[in-house]
mmCIF file of C-alpha atoms in Angstrom:
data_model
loop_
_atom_site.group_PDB
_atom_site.id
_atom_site.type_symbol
_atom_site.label_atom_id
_atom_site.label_comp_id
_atom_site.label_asym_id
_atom_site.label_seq_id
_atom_site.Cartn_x
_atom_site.Cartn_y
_atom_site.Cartn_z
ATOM 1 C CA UNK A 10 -8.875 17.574 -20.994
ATOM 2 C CA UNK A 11 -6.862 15.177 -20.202
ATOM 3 C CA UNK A 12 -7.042 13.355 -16.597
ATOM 4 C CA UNK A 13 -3.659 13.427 -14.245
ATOM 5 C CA UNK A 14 -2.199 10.722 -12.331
ATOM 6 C CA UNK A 15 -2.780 11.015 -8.724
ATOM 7 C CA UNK A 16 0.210 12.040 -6.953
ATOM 8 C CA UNK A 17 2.331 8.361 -5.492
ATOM 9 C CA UNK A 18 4.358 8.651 -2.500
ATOM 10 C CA UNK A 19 6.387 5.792 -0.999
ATOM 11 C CA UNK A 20 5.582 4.532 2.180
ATOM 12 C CA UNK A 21 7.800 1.946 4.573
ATOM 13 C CA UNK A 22 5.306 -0.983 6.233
ATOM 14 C CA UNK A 23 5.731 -4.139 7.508
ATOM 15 C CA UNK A 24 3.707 -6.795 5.121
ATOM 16 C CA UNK A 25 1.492 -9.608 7.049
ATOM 17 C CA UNK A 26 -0.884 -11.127 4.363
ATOM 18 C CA UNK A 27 -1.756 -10.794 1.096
ATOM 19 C CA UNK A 28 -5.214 -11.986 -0.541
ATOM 20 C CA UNK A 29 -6.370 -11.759 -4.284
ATOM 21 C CA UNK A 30 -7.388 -7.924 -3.930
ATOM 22 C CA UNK A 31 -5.520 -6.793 -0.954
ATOM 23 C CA UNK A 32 -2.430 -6.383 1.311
ATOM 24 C CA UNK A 33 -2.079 -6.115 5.218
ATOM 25 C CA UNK A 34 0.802 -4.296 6.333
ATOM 26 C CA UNK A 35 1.483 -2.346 9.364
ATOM 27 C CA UNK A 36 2.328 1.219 9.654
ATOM 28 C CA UNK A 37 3.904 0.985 12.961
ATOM 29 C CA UNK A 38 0.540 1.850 14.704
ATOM 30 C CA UNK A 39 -1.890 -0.255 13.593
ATOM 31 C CA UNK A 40 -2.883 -2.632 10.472
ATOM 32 C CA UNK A 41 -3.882 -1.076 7.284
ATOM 33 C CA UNK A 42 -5.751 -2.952 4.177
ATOM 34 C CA UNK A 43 -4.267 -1.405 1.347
ATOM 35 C CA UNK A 44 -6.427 -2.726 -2.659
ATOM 36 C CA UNK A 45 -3.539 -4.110 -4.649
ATOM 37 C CA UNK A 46 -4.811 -2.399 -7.299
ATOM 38 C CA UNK A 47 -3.611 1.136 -5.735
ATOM 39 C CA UNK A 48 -0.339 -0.816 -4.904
ATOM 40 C CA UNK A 49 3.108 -0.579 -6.840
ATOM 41 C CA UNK A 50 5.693 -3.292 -5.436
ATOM 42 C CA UNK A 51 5.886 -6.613 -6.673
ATOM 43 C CA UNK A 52 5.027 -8.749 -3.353
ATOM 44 C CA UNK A 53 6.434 -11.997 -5.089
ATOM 45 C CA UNK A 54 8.800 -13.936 -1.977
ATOM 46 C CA UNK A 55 7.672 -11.637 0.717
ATOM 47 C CA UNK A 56 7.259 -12.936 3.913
ATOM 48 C CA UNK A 57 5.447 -11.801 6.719
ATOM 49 C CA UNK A 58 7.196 -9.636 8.844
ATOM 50 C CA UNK A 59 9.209 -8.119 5.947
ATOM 51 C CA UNK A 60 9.739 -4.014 5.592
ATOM 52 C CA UNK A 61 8.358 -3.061 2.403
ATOM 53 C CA UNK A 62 8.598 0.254 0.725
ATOM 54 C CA UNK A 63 5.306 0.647 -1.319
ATOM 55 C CA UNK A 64 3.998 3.114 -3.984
ATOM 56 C CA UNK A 65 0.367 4.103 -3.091
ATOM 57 C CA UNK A 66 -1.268 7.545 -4.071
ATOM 58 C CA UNK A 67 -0.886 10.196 -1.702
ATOM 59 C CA UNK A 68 -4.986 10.623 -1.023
ATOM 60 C CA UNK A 69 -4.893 6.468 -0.269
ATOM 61 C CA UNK A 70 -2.403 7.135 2.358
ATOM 62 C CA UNK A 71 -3.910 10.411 3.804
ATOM 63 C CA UNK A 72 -7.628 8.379 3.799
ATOM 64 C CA UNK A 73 -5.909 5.357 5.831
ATOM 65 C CA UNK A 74 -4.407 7.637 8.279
ATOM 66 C CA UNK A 75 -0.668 6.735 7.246
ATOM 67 C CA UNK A 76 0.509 10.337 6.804
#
């Protein structure tokens, strides 16, 4: 049996910091710590207060209250 990948949707945030395991971003409500390892986008010359459109699977996003 072979496992599936978990469904990805592609959310728009605001980025605000980025550590060795994590990104902050902002939904529009509030701030959200998202693991970078559940993260596709390549965060390489973002600056805070940029609008990012990020990858992350669907239950991440429903668990974080961004759906």
């Amino acid at each position: 049996m072979s496992r599936r990948e978990p469904e990805k949707i592609e959310v728009a945030v605001t980025f605000k910091h980025i550590t060795d395991r994590a990104v902050l971003v902002n939904d529009g409500d509030k701030d959200i710590w998202l693991p970078l390892s559940q993260v596709e986008y390549d965060f390489c010359d973002t600056e805070p207060g940029d609008t990012l459109e990020l990858l992350v699977p669907e239950w991440l996003a429903k668990e974080r209250g961004m759906l």
